[in-house]
Amino acid sequence: MNENHRFCTGRMIVNLNRFRLFLAVAACKIAIWGSKLLGKKGSSMPGQLALKIYPGVLRDLAAQVKREIIVVCGTNGKTTTNNLLYSFLASRGYSVVCNKVGANMLYGVCCAFAADASVFGKLDADFACMEVDEASCVKVFAHMKPNKMILTNLFRDQLDRYGEIDITVDYLKRALALVPDTELILNGDDPLVAQFGENTKRKCYYMGVDEDVGVSLNETKEGRFCVMCGERLEYEYYHYSQLGKFHCPSCGFARRALDFRVSGVSLCDGLEFQLEYQGHIVPFDVHYRGFYNIYNIVLSYAAAVLAAGEIPDYAGVLARYQPQIGRMEEFQIGKKIVLNLSKNPAGFNQAISTVGKDERPKDILIAINDNAQDGKDISWIWDVDFERMNGIGVRNFIVSGIRADDLALRMKYAGIEQERMTKAYGLKEAAQALASGGGEIGYALVNYTAVFRMQDILKELEKEAENLE
Amino acid sequence: MSEAICLTIGHLFPDLLNLYGDRGNLLALKNRLIWRGMEAEVVEITKDDPVELAKMDIVFLGGGSDREQRLVCERLRTMRQDFRSYVDEDGVLAAVCGGYQLLGSYYQLGEEKIPGLELLDIYTKTGEGRLIGNVVLESNFTGKKEMVVGFENHGGRTFTGEYEPFGSVICGYGNNAEDHKEGVLYRNVLGTYLHGPLLPKNPTIADELLRRALARKYGRAIALEPLDDTLEQEAHDYAVKRFSQK
Ligand SMILES: [Zn+2]
């Protein structure tokens, strides 16, 4: 009788949880629908609501993923990498859950699962690929254990939210301690990332660019001291920031042998390179700009082939892939205007590098906001090599955004003559100045909260220009 | 023909203590001399280079993470006597954030006690949470009341005792979020938590450091011609206006 009683209670709990799961998923779906009606993008409320109704909602939904859960982490390139991974897996006919819009904290991850589940809490998914904010990993991994995790890079970003980069490393260490079986796919060129493969029994794969591509800049370096012993790292060559072929002369920490090895890189027109792994040699030829995209492409490709085997249509996936909002996104407003999200020194220096490779006379717009999502501290603009914008054929510089005054002063120090500089506080006014500048092409490099507004403005101006024709 | 007026500016450990755009401060000191037809030599001293403080007219010690600060700490301790003499002989020393903390007796970091340079009788200890945000100060550093703008981001709380502060806090946390003081002044030493482009945006502070270094080197007051500081003033005034009215 006692046995029987316990059995009954157990079944009641199971049924109760099933009911709460149903309630949580249903509430989340209604909330998503509601916030869509209100025109809100990426609200965290639906996920929060679901977890409040049933704290086990994410755990129960994630447990239904048939094959693998793959998480993407890192300062720059998370969204691109995760969305490419989604596209690679989907091209094989798998059903994949993905937080495509980049809502990458606990509530956003939870919401992505609930949105794909049936209202009864049933999830039909072969894979889940989720980008997760570095600081949120600890919370997310308490609910779901990823099979694999991609780490793209670790740069200084949004300092006033996280303190310093060591704090980010610490968050990741604590998160990984929760999931000892998770395999890592690491950017082996980044010592701050590669450290997660040291002194661990877990399976780790390293990806890197195995030749000197000659893209390195004289930029402010972060993390160039050995994370193991504190000695100065030595480099055979740099790619950018702290990325390159490094080794520590004191303790022997060094870039590991590359499981996914990139070589033969050409940046002339788009990106061309070849990838060697596990006895395969695969050529890549894509229309994206920016050296850093090699990491996004290869890390996502590596995760896809490790999880699902060959991806026959990888080239088609890459050709069809629509870059995220403001990732070198193009508009026609009398001339070509290219919009790029740049939100930290590494991102800006890479963008300036890409712009510098364009030999046409050009106009450049830079906009910096300091809203909470951007990071309130804009001191890092002094770590960007704006000096390198001299001598690359720039006709007009437009500075804009909430901190246009700070940018203008920074540009003065970068040697940009005041006659070539326009301060436009409003983004629209700035976009118009960019379109009417004297160059053949215009580049708008803007940070996070400015990018959404700027995209709307450029679309609007594009439409107006079409109507005039 | 008279010899050109020139200052030597030593940037200590830019490879380690170089957070939050410290570069801007060096650029401001250098350019504000050059724009006036004077000369500046910026010497970047890395952790392994020999340092001759006696040859410097201005020394800049920047900020670093706790990990990096531990690394430079030992190196700095070997230079303690040199620092002492430099400061006693009225050498100009600007120390920001992590560098500021290292001027004192120690930095109590949880269980760990990082010894400082002991140049000033001040100390730092960690507190609950980091003190982060925009700052506006009222400072007398230049001899008259002026607003100073900047940004702070520090876990340590610094207690400066009887020393004169760099400024009193109008907006922000300051040294320890308790006594409304920010930074410290002693002879020609300026210690502050205001990191990043402090000097570009507060040109009068930059000029005051230059004025003191020039007077020390040449034994007489050397006039600094006014510059076109329109952009500087706009960036400064924007911050004062936005952050001091809360
Ligand atoms: Zn080492």
Coordinates of C-alpha atoms and ligand atoms in Angstrom, one line a residue, chain A residues 226 228-231 248 250-253, ligand 1:
Chain A
C226 CA 49.9 34.4 -21.1
M228 CA 48.5 30.6 -17.6
C229 CA 51.6 32.2 -16.2
G230 CA 51.6 36.0 -17.0
E231 CA 54.6 36.0 -19.3
C248 CA 54.3 31.5 -24.3
S250 CA 57.8 30.5 -20.2
C251 CA 55.2 27.8 -19.7
G252 CA 54.7 26.5 -23.2
F253 CA 51.0 27.5 -23.7
Ligands
ZN1 ZN 52.7 31.0 -20.0

